Short mmCIF file of C-alpha atoms in Angstrom, two decimals:
data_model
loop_
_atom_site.label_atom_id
_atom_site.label_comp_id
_atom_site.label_asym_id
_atom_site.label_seq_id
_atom_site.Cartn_x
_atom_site.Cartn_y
_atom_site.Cartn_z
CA UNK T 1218 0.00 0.00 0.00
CA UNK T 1219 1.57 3.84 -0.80
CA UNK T 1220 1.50 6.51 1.48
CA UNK T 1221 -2.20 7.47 1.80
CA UNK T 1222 -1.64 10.79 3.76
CA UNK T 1223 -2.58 14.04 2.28
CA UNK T 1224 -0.77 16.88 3.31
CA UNK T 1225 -2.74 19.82 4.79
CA UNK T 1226 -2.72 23.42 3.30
CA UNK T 1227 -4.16 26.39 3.47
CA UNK T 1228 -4.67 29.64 1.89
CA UNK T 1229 -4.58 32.97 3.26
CA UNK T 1230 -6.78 35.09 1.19
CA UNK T 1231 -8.47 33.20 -0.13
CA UNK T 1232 -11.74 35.42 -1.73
CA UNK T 1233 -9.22 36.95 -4.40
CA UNK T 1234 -8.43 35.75 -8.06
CA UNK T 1235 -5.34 34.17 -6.93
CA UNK T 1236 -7.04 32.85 -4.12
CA UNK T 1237 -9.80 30.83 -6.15
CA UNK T 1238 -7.88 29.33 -8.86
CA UNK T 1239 -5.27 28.14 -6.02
CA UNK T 1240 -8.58 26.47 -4.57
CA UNK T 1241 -9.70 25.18 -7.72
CA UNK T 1242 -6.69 23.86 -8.71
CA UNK T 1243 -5.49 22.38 -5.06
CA UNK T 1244 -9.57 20.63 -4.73
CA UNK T 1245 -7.96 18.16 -6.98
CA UNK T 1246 -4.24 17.73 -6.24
CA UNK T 1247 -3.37 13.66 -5.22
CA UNK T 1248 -1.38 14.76 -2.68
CA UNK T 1249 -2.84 17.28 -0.44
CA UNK T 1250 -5.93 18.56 1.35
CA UNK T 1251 -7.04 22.10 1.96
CA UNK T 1252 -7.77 22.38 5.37
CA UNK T 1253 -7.81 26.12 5.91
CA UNK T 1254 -8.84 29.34 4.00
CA UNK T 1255 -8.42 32.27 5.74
CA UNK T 1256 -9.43 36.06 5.01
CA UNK T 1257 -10.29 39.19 7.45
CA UNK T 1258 -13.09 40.59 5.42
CA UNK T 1259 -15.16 37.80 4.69
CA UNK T 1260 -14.20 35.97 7.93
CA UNK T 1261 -17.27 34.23 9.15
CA UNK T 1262 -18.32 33.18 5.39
CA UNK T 1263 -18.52 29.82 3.25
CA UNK T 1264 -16.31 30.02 0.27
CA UNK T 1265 -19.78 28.88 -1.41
CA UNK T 1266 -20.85 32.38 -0.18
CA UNK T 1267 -18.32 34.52 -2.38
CA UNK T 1268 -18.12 31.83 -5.16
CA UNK T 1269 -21.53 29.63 -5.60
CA UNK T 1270 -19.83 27.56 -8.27
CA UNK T 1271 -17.58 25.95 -6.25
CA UNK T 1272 -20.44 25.45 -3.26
CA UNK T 1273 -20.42 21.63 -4.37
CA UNK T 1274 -16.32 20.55 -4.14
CA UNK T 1275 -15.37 23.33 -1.35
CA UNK T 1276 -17.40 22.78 2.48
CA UNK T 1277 -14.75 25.18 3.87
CA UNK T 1278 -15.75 28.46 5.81
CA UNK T 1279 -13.38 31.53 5.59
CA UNK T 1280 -11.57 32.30 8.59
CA UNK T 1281 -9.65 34.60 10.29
CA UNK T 1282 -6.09 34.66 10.16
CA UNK T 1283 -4.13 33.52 12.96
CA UNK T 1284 -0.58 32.56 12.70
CA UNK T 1285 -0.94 29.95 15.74
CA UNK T 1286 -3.91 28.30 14.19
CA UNK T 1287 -2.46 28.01 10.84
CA UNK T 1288 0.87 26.57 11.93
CA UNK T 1289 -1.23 24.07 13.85
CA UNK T 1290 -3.46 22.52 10.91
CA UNK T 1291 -1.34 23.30 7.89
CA UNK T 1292 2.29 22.12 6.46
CA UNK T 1293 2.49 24.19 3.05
CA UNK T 1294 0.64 27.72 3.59
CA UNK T 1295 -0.21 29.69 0.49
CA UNK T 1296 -0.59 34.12 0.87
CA UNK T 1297 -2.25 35.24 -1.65
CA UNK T 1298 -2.42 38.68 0.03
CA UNK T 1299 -2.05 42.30 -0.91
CA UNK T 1300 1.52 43.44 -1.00
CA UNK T 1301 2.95 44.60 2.44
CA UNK T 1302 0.97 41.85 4.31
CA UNK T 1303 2.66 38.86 3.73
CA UNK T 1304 6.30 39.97 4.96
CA UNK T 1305 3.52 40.28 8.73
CA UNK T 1306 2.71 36.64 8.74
CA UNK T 1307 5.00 34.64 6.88
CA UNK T 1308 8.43 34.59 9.72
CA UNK T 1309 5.51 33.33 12.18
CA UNK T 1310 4.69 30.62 10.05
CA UNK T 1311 8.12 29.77 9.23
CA UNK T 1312 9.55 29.67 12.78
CA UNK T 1313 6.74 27.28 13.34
CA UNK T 1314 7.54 24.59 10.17
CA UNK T 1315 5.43 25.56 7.48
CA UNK T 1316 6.59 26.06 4.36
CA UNK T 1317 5.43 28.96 2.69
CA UNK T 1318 4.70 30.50 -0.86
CA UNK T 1319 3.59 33.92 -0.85
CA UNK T 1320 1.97 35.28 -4.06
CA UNK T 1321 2.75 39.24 -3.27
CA UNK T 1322 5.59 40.89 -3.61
CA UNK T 1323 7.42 40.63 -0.14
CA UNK T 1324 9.74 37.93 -0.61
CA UNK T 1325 10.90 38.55 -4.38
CA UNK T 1326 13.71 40.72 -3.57
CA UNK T 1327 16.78 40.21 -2.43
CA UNK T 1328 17.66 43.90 -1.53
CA UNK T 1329 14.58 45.09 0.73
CA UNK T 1330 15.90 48.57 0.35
CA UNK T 1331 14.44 47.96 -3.31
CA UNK T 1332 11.52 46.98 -2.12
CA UNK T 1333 10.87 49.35 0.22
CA UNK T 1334 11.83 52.21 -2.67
CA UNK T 1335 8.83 50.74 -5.13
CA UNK T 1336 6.51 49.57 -2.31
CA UNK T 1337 6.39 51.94 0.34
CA UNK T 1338 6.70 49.66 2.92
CA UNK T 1339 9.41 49.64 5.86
CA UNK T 1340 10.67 45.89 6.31
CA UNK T 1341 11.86 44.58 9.69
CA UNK T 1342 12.16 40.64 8.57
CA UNK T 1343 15.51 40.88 6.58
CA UNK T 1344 16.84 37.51 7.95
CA UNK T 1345 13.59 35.88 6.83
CA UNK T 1346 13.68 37.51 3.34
CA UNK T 1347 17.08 36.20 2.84
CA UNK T 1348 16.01 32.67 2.90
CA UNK T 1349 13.24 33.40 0.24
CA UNK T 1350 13.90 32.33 -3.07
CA UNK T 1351 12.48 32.97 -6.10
CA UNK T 1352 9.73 30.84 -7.62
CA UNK T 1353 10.15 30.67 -11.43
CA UNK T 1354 11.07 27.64 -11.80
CA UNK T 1355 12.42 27.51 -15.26
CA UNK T 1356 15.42 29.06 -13.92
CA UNK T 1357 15.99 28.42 -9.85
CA UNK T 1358 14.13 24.89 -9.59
CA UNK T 1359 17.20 23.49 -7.30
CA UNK T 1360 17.08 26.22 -5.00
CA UNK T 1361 13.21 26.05 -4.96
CA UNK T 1362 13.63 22.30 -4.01
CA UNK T 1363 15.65 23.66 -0.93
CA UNK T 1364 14.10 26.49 0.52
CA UNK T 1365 10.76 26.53 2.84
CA UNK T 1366 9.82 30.28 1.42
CA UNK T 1367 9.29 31.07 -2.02
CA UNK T 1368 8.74 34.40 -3.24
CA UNK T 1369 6.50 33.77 -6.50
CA UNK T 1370 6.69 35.94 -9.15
CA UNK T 1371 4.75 38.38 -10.69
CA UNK T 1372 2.46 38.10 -13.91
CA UNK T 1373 4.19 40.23 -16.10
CA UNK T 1374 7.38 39.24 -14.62
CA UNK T 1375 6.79 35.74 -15.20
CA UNK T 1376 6.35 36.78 -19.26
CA UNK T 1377 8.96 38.91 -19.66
CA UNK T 1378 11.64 36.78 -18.08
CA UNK T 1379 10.90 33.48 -19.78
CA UNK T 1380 11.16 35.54 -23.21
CA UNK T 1381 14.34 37.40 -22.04
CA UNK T 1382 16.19 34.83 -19.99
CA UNK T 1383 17.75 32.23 -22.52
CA UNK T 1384 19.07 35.74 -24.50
CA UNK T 1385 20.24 36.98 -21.22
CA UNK T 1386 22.22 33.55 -20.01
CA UNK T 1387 23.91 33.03 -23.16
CA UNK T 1388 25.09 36.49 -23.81
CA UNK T 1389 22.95 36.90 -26.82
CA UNK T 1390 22.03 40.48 -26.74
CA UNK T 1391 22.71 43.97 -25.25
CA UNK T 1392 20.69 43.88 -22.36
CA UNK T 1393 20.46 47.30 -22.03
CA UNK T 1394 18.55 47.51 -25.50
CA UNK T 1395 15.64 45.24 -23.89
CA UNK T 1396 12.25 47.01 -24.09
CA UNK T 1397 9.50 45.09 -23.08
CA UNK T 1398 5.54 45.44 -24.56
CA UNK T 1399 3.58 43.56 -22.72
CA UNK T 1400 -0.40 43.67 -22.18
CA UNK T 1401 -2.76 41.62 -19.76
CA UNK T 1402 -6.21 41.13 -19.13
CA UNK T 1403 -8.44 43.01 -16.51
CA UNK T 1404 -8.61 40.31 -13.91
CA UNK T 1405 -5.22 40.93 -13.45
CA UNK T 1406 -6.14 44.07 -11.45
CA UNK T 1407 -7.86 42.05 -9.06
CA UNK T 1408 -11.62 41.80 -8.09
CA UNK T 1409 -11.69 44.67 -5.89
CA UNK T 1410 -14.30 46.91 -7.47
CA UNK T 1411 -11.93 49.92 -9.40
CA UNK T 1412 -13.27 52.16 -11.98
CA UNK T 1413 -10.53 52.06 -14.70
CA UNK T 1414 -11.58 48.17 -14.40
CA UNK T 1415 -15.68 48.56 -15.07
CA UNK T 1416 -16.94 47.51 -18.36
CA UNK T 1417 -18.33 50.59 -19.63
CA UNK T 1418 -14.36 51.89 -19.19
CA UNK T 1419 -12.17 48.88 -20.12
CA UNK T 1420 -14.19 47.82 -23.11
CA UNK T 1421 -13.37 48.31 -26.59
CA UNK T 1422 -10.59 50.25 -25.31
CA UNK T 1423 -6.85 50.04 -24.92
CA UNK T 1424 -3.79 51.91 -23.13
CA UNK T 1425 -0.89 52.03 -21.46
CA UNK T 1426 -0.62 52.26 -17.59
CA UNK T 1427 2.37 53.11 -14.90
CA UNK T 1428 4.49 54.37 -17.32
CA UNK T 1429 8.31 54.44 -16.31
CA UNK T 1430 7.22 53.59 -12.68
CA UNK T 1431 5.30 50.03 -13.04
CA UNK T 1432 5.96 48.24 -9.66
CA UNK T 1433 7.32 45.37 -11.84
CA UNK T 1434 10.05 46.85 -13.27
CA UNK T 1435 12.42 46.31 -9.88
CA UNK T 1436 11.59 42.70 -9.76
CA UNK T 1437 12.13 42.17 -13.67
CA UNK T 1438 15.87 43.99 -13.48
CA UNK T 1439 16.76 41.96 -10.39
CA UNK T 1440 16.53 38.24 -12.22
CA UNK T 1441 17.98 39.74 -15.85
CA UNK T 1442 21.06 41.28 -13.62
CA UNK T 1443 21.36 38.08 -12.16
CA UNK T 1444 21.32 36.77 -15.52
CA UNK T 1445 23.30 38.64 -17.24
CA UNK T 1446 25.88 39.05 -14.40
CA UNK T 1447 25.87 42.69 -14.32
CA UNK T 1448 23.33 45.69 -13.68
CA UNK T 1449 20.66 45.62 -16.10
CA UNK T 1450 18.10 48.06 -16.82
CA UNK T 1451 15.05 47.91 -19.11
CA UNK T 1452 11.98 49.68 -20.42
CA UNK T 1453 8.81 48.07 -19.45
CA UNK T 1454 5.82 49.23 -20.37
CA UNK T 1455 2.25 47.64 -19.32
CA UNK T 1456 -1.16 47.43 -20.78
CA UNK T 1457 -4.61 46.63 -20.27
CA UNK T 1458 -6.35 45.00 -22.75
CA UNK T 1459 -10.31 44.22 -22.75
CA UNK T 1460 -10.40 40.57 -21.88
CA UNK T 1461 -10.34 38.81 -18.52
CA UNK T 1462 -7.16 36.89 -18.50
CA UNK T 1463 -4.24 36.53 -20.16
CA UNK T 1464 -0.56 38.19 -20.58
CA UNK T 1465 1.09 38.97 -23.85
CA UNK T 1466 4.63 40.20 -23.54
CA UNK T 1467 6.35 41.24 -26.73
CA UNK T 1468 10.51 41.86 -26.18
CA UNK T 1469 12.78 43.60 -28.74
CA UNK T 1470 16.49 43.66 -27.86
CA UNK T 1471 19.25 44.09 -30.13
CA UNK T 1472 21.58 41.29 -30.77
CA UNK T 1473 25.32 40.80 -30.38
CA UNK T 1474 25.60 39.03 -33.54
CA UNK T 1475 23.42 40.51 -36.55
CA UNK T 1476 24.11 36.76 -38.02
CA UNK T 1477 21.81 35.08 -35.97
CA UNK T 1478 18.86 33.95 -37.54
CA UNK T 1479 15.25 33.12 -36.56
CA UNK T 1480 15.96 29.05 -36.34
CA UNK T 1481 19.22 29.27 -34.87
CA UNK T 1482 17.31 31.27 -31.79
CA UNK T 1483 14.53 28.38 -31.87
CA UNK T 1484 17.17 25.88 -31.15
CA UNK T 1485 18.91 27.79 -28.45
CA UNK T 1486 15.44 28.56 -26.69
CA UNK T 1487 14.42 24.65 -27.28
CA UNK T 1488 17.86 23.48 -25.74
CA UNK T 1489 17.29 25.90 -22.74
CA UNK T 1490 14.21 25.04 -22.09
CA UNK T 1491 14.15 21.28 -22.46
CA UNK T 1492 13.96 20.15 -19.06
CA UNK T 1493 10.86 22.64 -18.57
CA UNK T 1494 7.63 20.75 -19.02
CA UNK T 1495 5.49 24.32 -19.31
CA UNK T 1496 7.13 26.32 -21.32
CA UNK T 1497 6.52 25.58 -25.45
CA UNK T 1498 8.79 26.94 -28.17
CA UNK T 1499 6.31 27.78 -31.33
CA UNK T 1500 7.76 26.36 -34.84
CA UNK T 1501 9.18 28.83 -37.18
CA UNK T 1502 6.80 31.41 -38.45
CA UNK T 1503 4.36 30.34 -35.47
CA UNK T 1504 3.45 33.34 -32.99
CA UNK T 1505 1.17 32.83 -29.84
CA UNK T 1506 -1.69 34.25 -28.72
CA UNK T 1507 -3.19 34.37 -25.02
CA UNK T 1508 -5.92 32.08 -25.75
CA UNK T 1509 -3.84 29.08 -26.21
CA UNK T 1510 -2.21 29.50 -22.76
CA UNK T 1511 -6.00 30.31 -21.07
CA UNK T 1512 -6.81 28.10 -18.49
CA UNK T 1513 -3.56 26.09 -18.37
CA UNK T 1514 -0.04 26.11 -16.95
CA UNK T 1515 1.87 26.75 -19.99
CA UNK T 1516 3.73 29.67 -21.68
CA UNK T 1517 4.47 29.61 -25.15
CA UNK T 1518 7.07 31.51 -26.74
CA UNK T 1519 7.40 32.68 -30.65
CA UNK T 1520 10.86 34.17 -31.93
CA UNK T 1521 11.73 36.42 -35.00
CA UNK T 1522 14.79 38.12 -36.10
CA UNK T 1523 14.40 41.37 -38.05
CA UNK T 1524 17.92 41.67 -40.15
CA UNK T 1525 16.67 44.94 -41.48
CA UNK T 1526 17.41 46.22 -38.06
CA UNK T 1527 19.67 43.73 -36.14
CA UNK T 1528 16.92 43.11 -33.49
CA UNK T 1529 14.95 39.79 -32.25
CA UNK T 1530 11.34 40.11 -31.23
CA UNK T 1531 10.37 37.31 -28.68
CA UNK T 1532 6.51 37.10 -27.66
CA UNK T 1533 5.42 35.11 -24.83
CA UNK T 1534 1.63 34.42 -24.10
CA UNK T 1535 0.62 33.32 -20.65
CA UNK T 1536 -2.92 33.10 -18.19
CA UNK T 1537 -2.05 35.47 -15.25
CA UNK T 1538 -3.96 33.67 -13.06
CA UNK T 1539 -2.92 30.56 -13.53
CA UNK T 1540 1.53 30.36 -15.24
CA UNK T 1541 1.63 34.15 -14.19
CA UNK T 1542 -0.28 33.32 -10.07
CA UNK T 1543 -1.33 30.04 -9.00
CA UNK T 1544 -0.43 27.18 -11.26
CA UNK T 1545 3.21 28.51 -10.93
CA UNK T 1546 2.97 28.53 -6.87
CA UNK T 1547 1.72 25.33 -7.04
CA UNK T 1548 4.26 23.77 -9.44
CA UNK T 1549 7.02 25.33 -7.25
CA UNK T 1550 5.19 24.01 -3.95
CA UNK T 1551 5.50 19.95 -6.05
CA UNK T 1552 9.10 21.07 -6.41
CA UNK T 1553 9.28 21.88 -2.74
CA UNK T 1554 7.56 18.66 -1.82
CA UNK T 1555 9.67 16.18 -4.50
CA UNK T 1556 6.61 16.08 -6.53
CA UNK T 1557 5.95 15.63 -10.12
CA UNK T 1558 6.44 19.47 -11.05
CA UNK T 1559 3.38 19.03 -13.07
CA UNK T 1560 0.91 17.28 -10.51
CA UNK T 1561 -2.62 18.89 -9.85
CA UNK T 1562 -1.59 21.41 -13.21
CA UNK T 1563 -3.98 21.95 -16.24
CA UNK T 1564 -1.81 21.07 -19.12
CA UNK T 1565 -4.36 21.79 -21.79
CA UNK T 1566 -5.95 25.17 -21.62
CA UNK T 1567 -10.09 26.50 -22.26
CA UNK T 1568 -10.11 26.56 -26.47
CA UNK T 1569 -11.58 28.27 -28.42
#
């Protein structure tokens, strides 16, 4: 007989976006239970309350969060809470044995004077944030495997970096030409009720947003300097687009060697990528689009070289709920655990 024991989680925050595709997708993981969502303003409510649909797999209430009580139910904790929040709860959970994957933006730096420059927030947990690492797994899965606290990344980081990072390793362009177009879908501002999000604003409609100062841009320089072993700055400019969910970053950088051309970048992205079950290099001539990666786990990534200018274009399409939040928590949580890294993960996304 195998080991029949689930292991117990829960989720903190549980009422968001991020919280409810985390439930969805952890109702039918093998190998754990959720034992525990937590919240402070709907506290006191069934999750059927805030989401009816799911009123027939999930009998859990929302509760309130308390560090003992979590610590004493749960093994793996999930935050899925507002930035500034996290860095509160997660040493108190830590000193206790959990390990912990927070969704916000606490743990993804390494310098928490950065943080506290593009956040606002004063930090007083620096030998915790140390021990964070940093969930994208296509490029630190051993030290994810390691570590009980796992900063995940952001959506648009998420894009951006799986586009830019095999260019980045292998010296393949000057970084500092990187400029990265990228647009997502409105769910990616959350569900709290915000007027540049209503219907009668974000429909049929498109634009730019944060220019220069998008929150994102910190945590995007930070992995390509680490890449690129140097300081690297780059121009990132955000989106919204009308649709619910979805990320489509486009990056132009210019390359070292004009001689490069469109299939020779294919195989280098297909080598680099070859022990990454999620990520899926399009053929030749093949671009993606956000609805292939919508609902699933996967990012897919298209390449072109422009010789009239000496540039490549790389486009990466992703669901920011699911490769850009959850699904990537998760599949750093089966790396955590020794899991399958693709257990409990959609592989196929919603078509058409």
């Amino acid at each position: 007989m195998g080991n029949l024991r689930r292991v117990p989680v829960g989720i903190v925050g549980a009422s968001g976006y991020g919280g409810v595709q985390l439930v969805r997708l952890l109702m039918d993981h093998p190998e754990i239970e959720v034992v525990y969502l937590g919240g402070e303003s709907s506290a006191g409510k069934t999750f059927a309350d805030l989401y009816p649909h799911l009123g027939n797999i999930v009998n859990l209430k929302i509760e309130a969060v308390d560090s003992e009580l979590i610590a004493s139910r749960c093994e793996i904790v999930f935050l899925s809470l507002p930035n500034g929040l996290a860095c509160d709860i997660a040493p108190k959970l830590i000193e206790k044995g959990c390990k912990v994957l927070d969704l916000s933006a606490d743990y993804r730096f390494s310098d928490l004077k950065t943080y506290t420059t593009w956040y606002g927030t004063e930090r007083k947990d620096q030998s915790v944030a140390e021990t964070a690492v940093y969930g994208l797994p296509e490029l630190y899965r051993d030290r994810i495997a390691e570590s009980n606290l796992i900063g995940c990344p952001g959506c648009y980081p998420t894009a951006s970096l799986l586009a830019l990072s095999p260019l980045l390793k292998q010296g393949l362009i000057i970084p500092e030409t990187a400029i990265i177009d990228a647009k997502s879908g409105t769910s990616g501002g959350g569900r709290q009720g915000k007027i540049n999000l209503l219907l009668a604003e974000a429909d049929n409609s498109l634009g730019a947003y944060n220019v220069a100062r998008h929150r994102h841009t910190p945590e995007i320089e930070q992995i390509c300097s680490d890449l690129a072993g140097h300081e690297v700055k780059v121009q990132f400019t955000p989106h919204l687009i009308p649709m619910v969910r979805g990320i489509l970053a486009t990056v132009y950088a210019t390359l070292r060697d004009p001689g490069l051309v469109r299939d020779d970048l294919i195989t280098i992205y297909t080598a680099f990528y070859r022990n990454s079950p999620w990520v899926k290099i399009c053929n030749s001539g093949t671009y993606p689009q956000t609805k292939w990666a919508c609902g699933s786990n996967s990012c897919y990534i298209g390449i072109e070289v422009d010789p009239r200018t000496g540039r490549v274009i790389v486009m990466s399409a992703i669901d920011n709920l699911i490769k850009g939040q959850a699904g990537q928590a998760i599949q750093c949580m089966n790396i955590m655990m020794g899991w399958d890294e693709s257990l409990g993960l959609p592989k196929v996304g919603f078509y058409p």
